[in-house]
Amino acid sequence: MRTDAFALRHIGPRETDLQHMLKTIGVESIEQLVYETLPDDIRLKAPLNLDPAMTEYEFANHIQELGKKNKVFKSYIGLGYHPTIVPAPIQRNIFENPGWYTAYTPYQAEIAQGRLEAILNFQTTVIELSGMEIANASLLDEGTAAAEAMALLFDVRTRDQKKNNINKFFVSEEILPQTLSVLQTRSTPIGIQLVVGNHETFDFSTEFFGAIVQYPGKYGQVNDYSAFVAKAKENEIKVAFAADILSLAALTSPGEMGAAVVVGTSQRFGVPMGYGGPHAAFFATKDEYKRSMPGRIIGVSIDVNGNRALRMALGTREQHIKREKATSNICTAQVLLAVMAGMYAVYHGPKGLQYIAGKVHASAVTTAEALNKLGVYQTNTAYFDTILVKADAQKVKAVAEKNEVNFFYPDADSISISLNETTSINDINQIIAIFAEALGKETFTVSELATASQLPASLERTSAFLTHDVFNNHHSESQIMRYIKKLERKDLSLNHSMISLGSCTMKLNAASEMLPLSMPNWNSIHPFAPVEQAEGYITMLKKLEEQLNVITGFAGTTLQPNSGAQGEYAGLMAIRAYHLSRNESHRNVCLIPSSAHGTNPASAAMAGMKIIVTKTTPEGNIDVEDLREKAIEHKDDLSCLMVTYPSTHGVFESSIIEITKLIHDNGGLVYMDGANMNAQVGLTNPATIGADVCHLNLHKTFAIPHGGGGPGVGPICVNEKLVPFLPTNPILKVGGEQAITAISSAPYGSALVCLISYGYITMMGAEGLKSATEHAILNANYMKARFEGHYPILYTGECGRAAHEMILDCRSFKENGIEVGDIAKRLMDYGFHAPTVSFPVAGTLMIEPTESEDLAELDRFCDALISIRKEIEASTADDKNNVLKNAPHTLAMLTTDNWVFPYTREKAAYPLDYIAENKFWPSVRRVDDAYGDRNLVCSCAPIEAYMEN
C-alpha cells in the first residue's frame, strides 16, 4: 500500500474488499457498476484537468509556505471583525476536536444532548446580553442576520400595513457598509424599499414598517436610541438593532430600549477572524415573533420519564413544510462557532466579560486621550471601542503600514481605530508613535490605561446578565475542560461511527485538511485588510475557484455564499440579474419539481420569483411531459428550472439532457442544486447535463465538517453568460463586471474553512476525486444489495442501481405498529445515528454511506438495520411496550433495580455482539417534542420553572 497517497487514506474500502463487494452487488467491476448507474450521454470524455495530487506531507509544506504570503498586521479596522483571544482549552477541546466538528445537525436529540446544551448556553448569552426574550441557535453572519430581521419585521407588519402595502424600511447611515449591501440585495426582490438616512432627522412617516440602527455605529459612535424607538412605536414602526456583543456587557441592552429584534456577530467571543468567517451571527427577538423567526431554536423539553431533555423546537418553521410560503430559506446555523462563542461566555462568566469589555473601552479612551495630546482630535461624542479621529489619512496609512498596522480610512481626513481584546499598552504606544511620525511630532508613551469612562451615564449597563450557574462555575481550565468533555460524551459524532444521512454526505474530514485552520497566518487576517497583505489567501481562493470550475465544467465561481441555501439564493439572483440585463424583467417563473429540497421554493420566493411546481412520476423522476407542458405554457415569462441531480430520490435521471434543453428552448436557464454532487465529481458535471449555474455544498462533497449543523459554504459556479453577475462587496471589489450586491458580509464568505476543500481537492487530484465518486456509488449499491429482501428500496435507476444514496420504504411497518421514527431511535442502541428520516418521502429512511466508510463499518450498519427488521417482524400493532417503542435505552434504564420491560436488558442494550466493544449510551430517553413546543423555553432557566400545572 502506498503510505503517502491521500486518496487511499480518505477512501474506506480496501482493494482486497472490492471483489466481495462487487460480487454482492452482482457486477464484475466498478466500471460496469458506474456504466449501469449513469446515463452514457452525460459521462465525461476526459479526466479532470487538475494538478497532480499532493501527498499529505507535501500539502502541509505547501500550505505553510503559502500562509507566509499572508501578512498578519495589527488590525484596528473594526467594521464588525476584531482580533480576539481564543481560549486555549476551547481551541484544543472544541475547535480542533472531531468529537465536536464532525457531529451532524441535532435532528436526533437523544444523541445530541451535549451539543444542544452548548447551543442553549449560546442562546442564553444572546438573550441576556441583548435584553430580548428569545434567541435562535445562530445565523450565518451579521449582514444576513440583519436581512433576516428586515424580513421578519416585514412579515409581522400590522394588518393595516399589509393591506396598504407599507413597504419602506429605514436604515441608519451608521450601519456597517457590508450589512447595507446585503440589505440592498435582499430587499429588492421582495418589494421592500430601503431608505438610508440619519436617525436623528427621520420623520417617522406611516409609509415605514421598520427600521434598523447600528449600536455602536460603524465608526464607533454610541447613540441612545430610546427616544427614537419610542417615537417609532407610536407610529407602528418596529426597530431592529445591529449590536456589538461585547459592548453589551457595558452598555444598556437594546431590549431595555424597546428593540423588536437584535442581531450581530459573536465573532469577538473567541472565534478567529479567518479572513471573514465562519462566525456565528446571533438573532434575538420578542416571544410574540417566534413563529416568524428564522433559523433553528434549541428548546428545553422533557423525555418520557419527565427528565430535562433538549431538542430543536418549532419544527413547523422548516422549509420542507412551508416551502414557498417560508419567510426565510435558512436551513442551517453556525453551530460549531456558536458553541465556541457560548463556551467563551461560560469560561469568562459575567464578571470576566465585564472585565474584557472594560479593558477594551479603557484602551480606546487611553488612545483617544493620547492622540488628543498630539492634536489629533476624536469626533465621537460617546464611544465603546472605536474612535474616529481627524488627520491626513494618506500620511498616517503610509506610516502605519510600514509598522504593520491597519486602521480604517473612511475618507481622506478621517481615521477609524477599533481597539480590541488583544490590545496592550505597548500596542497603544505604537499607535501613538505612528501618529507622531506622520505628523512630524515627538512621540511619547503611556504606562497605564485610563480609568475614566466615555460612555454616557444613561447608557451604562445596570442590569444583571448570565446569572445562571453554568456561567459562574467553569472559570478554571480544569473546570472548563471537564465541562466540555462531559458535553462531548453525550454526542454521537463521526469519531464514533458512520453517519449515513442521505443528501447530507457525512464524509471524512481529514486531519491534514483541518490543521491549517489553527495557523495564525491563516486565521488572523481581517477580511478588509489591504489585498496585498492577503496574497496567500487570494492565491488559495482563486485556485479553489479554478478547481471548482474544472470540476463543474463552468467558467466562474464565487465563494461568497456561506451556506447551501444561500448558494441557492445567489444562483437565482444571478439568473434574475441576467434576465434584467436583457430587458426581460417579466421572466420570473421558476419551475420546481415536487421532489425538490424545501429550500428550493423558499429561495425562489426570496428572489421574487413565481413558483410553479411540476409533477414527479411514480418512479420518482421528473414528469417530463408535465414539465414540457408548463415550460411551454410559461415560455414568455419563464426564468428558470431548479433541478437536483442526481435526483432527490437518489437516481440519475436519463432524461436530464432533454429536460435542460426544454428549459433553454423556452427562454429559461437551469439552476442545478448541488446537494448530490458527491455522485458527479469526475464522472459527469453540471455543465455537461446542461445546467447554467449550480451551488456546491463544500460542507458535503468537499469535506468541510458539518460541525453540528454548520459551518457551511455554498459557492455557486456559473457559465460564461452568468459570470458578469457574480456578487461583489462594498469594501473589497470582487465578482463580475455587472455584479449584484453582496450575498453575505465578507467578500469571500467563510474563507478560513475554504482551506479544507482546497486541501481535499489538492491532495485527492483528478484520479482520487473520480475514485471517491466511484466508491460512493459502490458503497451505496453494496448496502442496497444487503438490504434487499429486508427492506423495500423505493427508487432505482433503469438498471436497478442507486446513485450514491437510496431510500428504504418503512411505511408498511405500521401494520406492526412501528413508525420510521421508532427505527431511528432504535438505531441509537446499536451505536448509530439514524439516516435521513421522512425526506424526501414520509415514512422512509434515506441512506448515504459516503466513500470514506470501510467495508467493516458498512457491514456493521447493515447488520444493525437487518437486526432491527427482525425486531419489527416480532412486533405487533397492539404492543406498545416493545424494544422499538422504548428505544433508545439509556444507562440509567439498564442499571435500575426495577426492570419492567418484557425483554432482557441484553436485548435492549447489546442486540449484536460488536456493540459491547464500543457502546454509545444515549443520555436521555425519547424526547417529548409536543411538550417542548407547548412550553417553549430557549435559555438556561431550570425546567422546574416551566412545568405545566
mmCIF file of N, CA, C and O in Angstrom, residues 368 371-380 388-391:
data_model
loop_
_atom_site.group_PDB
_atom_site.id
_atom_site.type_symbol
_atom_site.label_atom_id
_atom_site.label_comp_id
_atom_site.label_asym_id
_atom_site.label_seq_id
_atom_site.Cartn_x
_atom_site.Cartn_y
_atom_site.Cartn_z
ATOM 1 N N ALA A 368 -7.504 57.635 22.643
ATOM 2 C CA ALA A 368 -8.095 58.931 22.276
ATOM 3 C C ALA A 368 -7.427 60.071 23.029
ATOM 4 O O ALA A 368 -7.103 61.126 22.439
ATOM 5 N N LEU A 371 -3.865 60.642 21.617
ATOM 6 C CA LEU A 371 -3.858 61.303 20.310
ATOM 7 C C LEU A 371 -4.295 62.759 20.434
ATOM 8 O O LEU A 371 -3.827 63.628 19.683
ATOM 9 N N ASN A 372 -5.163 63.032 21.374
ATOM 10 C CA ASN A 372 -5.594 64.411 21.618
ATOM 11 C C ASN A 372 -4.403 65.290 21.994
ATOM 12 O O ASN A 372 -4.311 66.457 21.583
ATOM 13 N N LYS A 373 -3.465 64.712 22.757
ATOM 14 C CA LYS A 373 -2.255 65.460 23.134
ATOM 15 C C LYS A 373 -1.389 65.771 21.921
ATOM 16 O O LYS A 373 -0.614 66.729 21.927
ATOM 17 N N LEU A 374 -1.525 64.946 20.874
ATOM 18 C CA LEU A 374 -0.775 65.195 19.636
ATOM 19 C C LEU A 374 -1.506 66.152 18.708
ATOM 20 O O LEU A 374 -1.025 66.469 17.624
ATOM 21 N N GLY A 375 -2.715 66.578 19.139
ATOM 22 C CA GLY A 375 -3.502 67.461 18.283
ATOM 23 C C GLY A 375 -4.361 66.709 17.291
ATOM 24 O O GLY A 375 -4.843 67.302 16.315
ATOM 25 N N VAL A 376 -4.541 65.416 17.520
ATOM 26 C CA VAL A 376 -5.401 64.584 16.664
ATOM 27 C C VAL A 376 -6.692 64.363 17.446
ATOM 28 O O VAL A 376 -6.690 63.659 18.461
ATOM 29 N N TYR A 377 -7.772 64.985 16.988
ATOM 30 C CA TYR A 377 -8.963 65.043 17.813
ATOM 31 C C TYR A 377 -9.990 63.977 17.446
ATOM 32 O O TYR A 377 -10.235 63.707 16.272
ATOM 33 N N GLN A 378 -10.574 63.432 18.495
ATOM 34 C CA GLN A 378 -11.573 62.361 18.395
ATOM 35 C C GLN A 378 -12.945 63.005 18.252
ATOM 36 O O GLN A 378 -13.270 63.931 18.985
ATOM 37 N N THR A 379 -13.759 62.516 17.296
ATOM 38 C CA THR A 379 -15.005 63.212 16.968
ATOM 39 C C THR A 379 -16.267 62.549 17.513
ATOM 40 O O THR A 379 -17.335 63.166 17.496
ATOM 41 N N ASN A 380 -16.196 61.319 17.969
ATOM 42 C CA ASN A 380 -17.381 60.670 18.537
ATOM 43 C C ASN A 380 -17.719 61.318 19.887
ATOM 44 O O ASN A 380 -16.841 61.502 20.726
ATOM 45 N N LEU A 388 -13.005 57.793 16.194
ATOM 46 C CA LEU A 388 -12.887 58.383 14.858
ATOM 47 C C LEU A 388 -12.126 59.693 15.000
ATOM 48 O O LEU A 388 -12.595 60.613 15.679
ATOM 49 N N VAL A 389 -10.951 59.738 14.385
ATOM 50 C CA VAL A 389 -10.097 60.917 14.541
ATOM 51 C C VAL A 389 -9.888 61.603 13.201
ATOM 52 O O VAL A 389 -10.037 61.005 12.141
ATOM 53 N N LYS A 390 -9.535 62.885 13.282
ATOM 54 C CA LYS A 390 -9.274 63.683 12.094
ATOM 55 C C LYS A 390 -7.772 63.850 11.908
ATOM 56 O O LYS A 390 -7.073 64.344 12.794
ATOM 57 N N ALA A 391 -7.289 63.399 10.738
ATOM 58 C CA ALA A 391 -5.867 63.524 10.402
ATOM 59 C C ALA A 391 -5.720 63.216 8.923
ATOM 60 O O ALA A 391 -6.664 62.761 8.269
#
